[in-house]
């Protein structure tokens, strides 16, 4: 993340995303696959770390092995096998959606995970209860804890979509786009950018 100044002098927080070049490695069609989509591949991978079936898959598209394969069902124009998709498909000022995997936080308590307020007050005989969840259920009915009750547990590491981020700048030479606001995931992690 970084920040840039707009024409009015406002400081806008933004994220820099490397979005390409992506290679078209497969064209899905209604006749053969039952749906139409375009498969894009991104980021160079070592030959020795690529399985034999995938090597053949990339050879068919006349490209080197890649790390990430993603299908897009709606694509603006017709693509052929081996075509390059670069950041030129984005325009400054348009809005995009970004999908990524959020940072994993490990096992967390209810205050961090669900925003509970904790047990009110540290006095009146309270002892080490400040961040506790409180009661979990009712009484002899229903004699159980309802499914979905918010409790402590694994947090983060989920697929998250952030919608309507504005494209502020497009750098064609470096294949970079600058979008307003933050996106899910750690630095250097993979994201899917959807128009």
PDB file of C-alpha atoms in Angstrom, residues 15-22 38-42 68-76 85-92 94-101 159-170 175-184 189-195:
ATOM      1  CA  UNK A  15      -2.774  -0.365  -3.289  1.00  0.00           C
ATOM      2  CA  UNK A  16      -0.387  -1.223  -6.122  1.00  0.00           C
ATOM      3  CA  UNK A  17      -1.282  -4.462  -7.969  1.00  0.00           C
ATOM      4  CA  UNK A  18       0.830  -6.219 -10.590  1.00  0.00           C
ATOM      5  CA  UNK A  19      -1.820  -7.321 -13.088  1.00  0.00           C
ATOM      6  CA  UNK A  20      -0.139  -9.083 -15.947  1.00  0.00           C
ATOM      7  CA  UNK A  21       0.991 -10.070 -18.422  1.00  0.00           C
ATOM      8  CA  UNK A  22      -1.455 -13.000 -18.354  1.00  0.00           C
ATOM      9  CA  UNK A  38     -11.345 -17.918 -20.711  1.00  0.00           C
ATOM     10  CA  UNK A  39      -8.524 -19.412 -18.626  1.00  0.00           C
ATOM     11  CA  UNK A  40      -5.651 -17.053 -17.828  1.00  0.00           C
ATOM     12  CA  UNK A  41      -2.208 -17.985 -16.443  1.00  0.00           C
ATOM     13  CA  UNK A  42       0.063 -15.651 -14.465  1.00  0.00           C
ATOM     14  CA  UNK A  68      -1.559 -19.450 -11.180  1.00  0.00           C
ATOM     15  CA  UNK A  69      -4.487 -20.498 -13.393  1.00  0.00           C
ATOM     16  CA  UNK A  70      -7.864 -18.747 -13.142  1.00  0.00           C
ATOM     17  CA  UNK A  71     -11.002 -18.869 -15.311  1.00  0.00           C
ATOM     18  CA  UNK A  72     -13.117 -15.825 -16.156  1.00  0.00           C
ATOM     19  CA  UNK A  73     -16.653 -16.438 -17.417  1.00  0.00           C
ATOM     20  CA  UNK A  74     -17.309 -12.946 -18.723  1.00  0.00           C
ATOM     21  CA  UNK A  75     -14.572 -11.513 -20.912  1.00  0.00           C
ATOM     22  CA  UNK A  76     -14.931  -8.286 -22.909  1.00  0.00           C
ATOM     23  CA  UNK A  85      -3.757  -9.953 -21.565  1.00  0.00           C
ATOM     24  CA  UNK A  86      -2.099  -6.875 -20.067  1.00  0.00           C
ATOM     25  CA  UNK A  87      -3.146  -3.958 -17.853  1.00  0.00           C
ATOM     26  CA  UNK A  88      -4.347  -2.095 -20.965  1.00  0.00           C
ATOM     27  CA  UNK A  89      -7.799  -3.667 -20.383  1.00  0.00           C
ATOM     28  CA  UNK A  90      -8.149  -1.319 -17.372  1.00  0.00           C
ATOM     29  CA  UNK A  91      -8.888   2.384 -17.671  1.00  0.00           C
ATOM     30  CA  UNK A  92      -8.239   5.095 -15.111  1.00  0.00           C
ATOM     31  CA  UNK A  94     -13.301   2.749 -13.718  1.00  0.00           C
ATOM     32  CA  UNK A  95     -14.348   0.524 -10.803  1.00  0.00           C
ATOM     33  CA  UNK A  96     -13.188  -3.056 -10.173  1.00  0.00           C
ATOM     34  CA  UNK A  97     -13.710  -5.890  -7.660  1.00  0.00           C
ATOM     35  CA  UNK A  98     -10.750  -7.651  -6.033  1.00  0.00           C
ATOM     36  CA  UNK A  99     -10.914 -11.196  -4.619  1.00  0.00           C
ATOM     37  CA  UNK A 100      -8.179 -12.527  -2.339  1.00  0.00           C
ATOM     38  CA  UNK A 101      -7.450 -14.685   0.705  1.00  0.00           C
ATOM     39  CA  UNK A 159     -11.859 -15.812   0.531  1.00  0.00           C
ATOM     40  CA  UNK A 160     -12.840 -12.139   0.632  1.00  0.00           C
ATOM     41  CA  UNK A 161     -14.193  -9.902  -2.143  1.00  0.00           C
ATOM     42  CA  UNK A 162     -13.800  -6.129  -1.931  1.00  0.00           C
ATOM     43  CA  UNK A 163     -16.077  -4.334  -4.384  1.00  0.00           C
ATOM     44  CA  UNK A 164     -16.031  -0.992  -6.192  1.00  0.00           C
ATOM     45  CA  UNK A 165     -12.391   0.003  -5.895  1.00  0.00           C
ATOM     46  CA  UNK A 166     -11.479   2.808  -8.285  1.00  0.00           C
ATOM     47  CA  UNK A 167      -8.530   2.434 -10.669  1.00  0.00           C
ATOM     48  CA  UNK A 168      -6.466   5.566 -10.022  1.00  0.00           C
ATOM     49  CA  UNK A 169      -3.468   4.914 -12.295  1.00  0.00           C
ATOM     50  CA  UNK A 170      -2.383   2.386 -14.940  1.00  0.00           C
ATOM     51  CA  UNK A 175       2.060  -3.895 -15.742  1.00  0.00           C
ATOM     52  CA  UNK A 176       0.888  -2.151 -12.563  1.00  0.00           C
ATOM     53  CA  UNK A 177      -2.468  -0.714 -11.571  1.00  0.00           C
ATOM     54  CA  UNK A 178      -3.053   1.539  -8.570  1.00  0.00           C
ATOM     55  CA  UNK A 179      -6.461   1.098  -6.911  1.00  0.00           C
ATOM     56  CA  UNK A 180      -8.066   3.117  -4.122  1.00  0.00           C
ATOM     57  CA  UNK A 181      -8.256   1.576  -0.670  1.00  0.00           C
ATOM     58  CA  UNK A 182      -7.043  -1.780   0.619  1.00  0.00           C
ATOM     59  CA  UNK A 183      -7.376  -5.327  -0.700  1.00  0.00           C
ATOM     60  CA  UNK A 184      -7.429  -8.667   1.151  1.00  0.00           C
ATOM     61  CA  UNK A 189      -0.185 -12.726  -2.354  1.00  0.00           C
ATOM     62  CA  UNK A 190      -2.310 -13.529  -5.420  1.00  0.00           C
ATOM     63  CA  UNK A 191      -5.591 -11.744  -6.072  1.00  0.00           C
ATOM     64  CA  UNK A 192      -8.262 -11.908  -8.790  1.00  0.00           C
ATOM     65  CA  UNK A 193      -9.194  -8.561 -10.356  1.00  0.00           C
ATOM     66  CA  UNK A 194     -12.697  -8.487 -11.847  1.00  0.00           C
ATOM     67  CA  UNK A 195     -14.141  -5.675 -13.975  1.00  0.00           C
TER      68      UNK A 195
END
